[in-house]
Amino acid sequence: MLFEDIISLDGPHTKSMLKVLFEERGIRIKKQWGQNFLIDQNLLQFIVKTAELSRNDVVLEIGAGTGSLTRLLAQNAEHVFAIEVDRKLFEILEETLKDFNNVTLINKDILKSKHHIQPEIVEAISDHISTANSSTEDLCVKVIANLPYYISTPVIIDLLQEVLPIKTMILMLQRDTTERIMAHPGTKDYGVLSIMTRLFAEVKVLKKLSPQVFWPAPLVDSAVVKMTVNRHTYVDTIRDYRGFQDVVRSIYSSRRKTLSNSLLSLCSSHGIKKNETRQDLMTILERVGIRPESRGEELEIEKLIELSNEVSDYVSLQKNPE
Ligand code: SAH
């Protein structure tokens, strides 16, 4: 086989092909960007099949790498927005996808900050949806990603709260992220990620993955997870969504604190530091039926919403007394 044939970007991106390609282009694999490439061709097919793509689907692929999955997605979807942060991989991506006219490649970080998806990316997709004339149904968005570990939690939480009409997400995630998503109250894994996914999606773990489906093989197991976005009726019982986010963040970012102490810090971050604040918070906790010395990981979602409703009312009343 000729050297050029081995590294043809049109063929399968196997381990040996990627090794030769990266060596030839002087590309070093960047662990800090979670670069573990999918080399199992059956798994690529499985992902595409699971996504049930049609000509009404706009795909957002995060971390497109060398484009092996992107190409399959483009063959089946109306349009693909593929995001890749690494400049050198992006150049390869452009070559792999050069024959497709339904792909937009974006060389950017998916996150603008921990709490925000890059607005330009959201805008590009929104514009596309509002201008494309789909003959039958409205276009909807499917997110597909072999997500780098270091950004999985913020990306999932931010996307679930985005304005985009996301229908499903098919994600490859490391085992501990999956465990945190599926965790129940009262366990150590229960936290913001479990709460947000429960509020906005139904989650299924479709397939466990051995490290060998990636190159380089990561140290831990992964899984393919499908999230069907579906705002839970709980969401409508939240009186002030910003206040809810505030309460959730304050409770789960300081897990060793008791609830009353976390809420006290939240109040003081709003400039509420009165002698009676602690007592007021105790009264709220009692009214909602929560022991003040309990911790966030014990709270069921219904209780958390009840509590946040009371706390946001209290905070706004203290800041703007009538
Ligand atoms: N989808 C490819 C590559 C997966 S590896 C495959 O399955 O083979 C994860 C990819 O995400 C890498 O290409 C990495 O460079 C990219 N990436 C890492 N952090 C990113 C970020 N913040 N925004 C966009 N892409 C990112």
PDB file of C-alpha atoms and ligand atoms in Angstrom, residues 18 30 32-39 44 61-70 83-86 89 106 108-111 145-148 150-151 155 172 214-215, ligand 1:
ATOM      1  CA  LEU A  18      -3.827   8.723  12.602  1.00  0.00           C
ATOM      2  CA  LYS A  30      -2.895  17.275  23.554  1.00  0.00           C
ATOM      3  CA  GLN A  32      -5.287  18.754  28.205  1.00  0.00           C
ATOM      4  CA  TRP A  33      -7.844  19.018  25.382  1.00  0.00           C
ATOM      5  CA  GLY A  34      -9.119  15.514  25.985  1.00  0.00           C
ATOM      6  CA  GLN A  35      -7.889  14.241  22.640  1.00  0.00           C
ATOM      7  CA  ASN A  36      -8.934  10.599  22.460  1.00  0.00           C
ATOM      8  CA  PHE A  37      -9.960   9.777  18.919  1.00  0.00           C
ATOM      9  CA  LEU A  38     -12.691   7.280  18.127  1.00  0.00           C
ATOM     10  CA  ILE A  39     -11.090   4.516  16.096  1.00  0.00           C
ATOM     11  CA  LEU A  44     -19.137   5.363  14.676  1.00  0.00           C
ATOM     12  CA  GLU A  61     -20.780  18.326  16.887  1.00  0.00           C
ATOM     13  CA  ILE A  62     -18.442  19.424  19.657  1.00  0.00           C
ATOM     14  CA  GLY A  63     -14.763  18.508  19.332  1.00  0.00           C
ATOM     15  CA  ALA A  64     -14.809  17.213  15.751  1.00  0.00           C
ATOM     16  CA  GLY A  65     -11.108  16.187  15.743  1.00  0.00           C
ATOM     17  CA  THR A  66     -10.066  14.851  12.338  1.00  0.00           C
ATOM     18  CA  GLY A  67     -13.674  14.644  11.147  1.00  0.00           C
ATOM     19  CA  SER A  68     -14.307  10.897  10.966  1.00  0.00           C
ATOM     20  CA  LEU A  69     -17.675  11.199  12.711  1.00  0.00           C
ATOM     21  CA  THR A  70     -18.434  14.586  11.135  1.00  0.00           C
ATOM     22  CA  ILE A  83     -16.617  22.840  16.449  1.00  0.00           C
ATOM     23  CA  GLU A  84     -12.902  22.212  16.990  1.00  0.00           C
ATOM     24  CA  VAL A  85     -10.613  24.290  19.192  1.00  0.00           C
ATOM     25  CA  ASP A  86      -7.259  22.890  17.997  1.00  0.00           C
ATOM     26  CA  LEU A  89      -6.718  19.483  13.823  1.00  0.00           C
ATOM     27  CA  ILE A 106     -15.855  26.597  13.426  1.00  0.00           C
ATOM     28  CA  LYS A 108     -13.347  27.992  18.416  1.00  0.00           C
ATOM     29  CA  ASP A 109     -13.668  26.895  22.012  1.00  0.00           C
ATOM     30  CA  ILE A 110     -17.265  25.719  22.557  1.00  0.00           C
ATOM     31  CA  LEU A 111     -17.315  27.584  25.870  1.00  0.00           C
ATOM     32  CA  ALA A 145     -20.062  14.703  20.817  1.00  0.00           C
ATOM     33  CA  ASN A 146     -17.203  12.644  22.056  1.00  0.00           C
ATOM     34  CA  LEU A 147     -16.888  15.228  24.807  1.00  0.00           C
ATOM     35  CA  PRO A 148     -13.530  16.077  26.335  1.00  0.00           C
ATOM     36  CA  TYR A 150     -12.665  18.615  31.306  1.00  0.00           C
ATOM     37  CA  ILE A 151     -15.625  20.394  29.721  1.00  0.00           C
ATOM     38  CA  VAL A 155     -21.191  21.966  28.341  1.00  0.00           C
ATOM     39  CA  MET A 172     -19.644   9.838  24.886  1.00  0.00           C
ATOM     40  CA  PHE A 214     -10.283   5.320  21.487  1.00  0.00           C
ATOM     41  CA  TRP A 215      -6.740   6.176  20.569  1.00  0.00           C
TER      42      TRP A 215
HETATM   43  N1  SAH B   1     -14.654  13.660  17.536  1.00  0.00           N
HETATM   44  C1  SAH B   1     -13.293  13.206  17.372  1.00  0.00           C
HETATM   45  C2  SAH B   1     -12.329  13.799  18.409  1.00  0.00           C
HETATM   46  C3  SAH B   1     -12.708  13.547  19.856  1.00  0.00           C
HETATM   47  S1  SAH B   1     -11.457  14.019  20.981  1.00  0.00           S
HETATM   48  C4  SAH B   1     -13.256  11.719  17.451  1.00  0.00           C
HETATM   49  O1  SAH B   1     -14.167  11.151  18.040  1.00  0.00           O
HETATM   50  O2  SAH B   1     -12.324  11.112  16.949  1.00  0.00           O
HETATM   51  C5  SAH B   1     -12.102  15.546  21.592  1.00  0.00           C
HETATM   52  C6  SAH B   1     -11.914  16.693  20.625  1.00  0.00           C
HETATM   53  O3  SAH B   1     -12.422  17.889  21.244  1.00  0.00           O
HETATM   54  C7  SAH B   1     -10.469  17.001  20.300  1.00  0.00           C
HETATM   55  O4  SAH B   1     -10.337  17.118  18.925  1.00  0.00           O
HETATM   56  C8  SAH B   1     -10.186  18.346  20.998  1.00  0.00           C
HETATM   57  O5  SAH B   1      -9.205  19.131  20.370  1.00  0.00           O
HETATM   58  C9  SAH B   1     -11.546  18.981  20.974  1.00  0.00           C
HETATM   59  N2  SAH B   1     -11.766  19.990  22.036  1.00  0.00           N
HETATM   60  C10 SAH B   1     -11.235  20.001  23.269  1.00  0.00           C
HETATM   61  N3  SAH B   1     -11.674  21.053  23.979  1.00  0.00           N
HETATM   62  C11 SAH B   1     -12.510  21.747  23.173  1.00  0.00           C
HETATM   63  C12 SAH B   1     -13.270  22.939  23.344  1.00  0.00           C
HETATM   64  N4  SAH B   1     -13.241  23.602  24.490  1.00  0.00           N
HETATM   65  N5  SAH B   1     -14.029  23.367  22.319  1.00  0.00           N
HETATM   66  C13 SAH B   1     -14.048  22.679  21.135  1.00  0.00           C
HETATM   67  N6  SAH B   1     -13.347  21.538  20.920  1.00  0.00           N
HETATM   68  C14 SAH B   1     -12.589  21.062  21.928  1.00  0.00           C
END
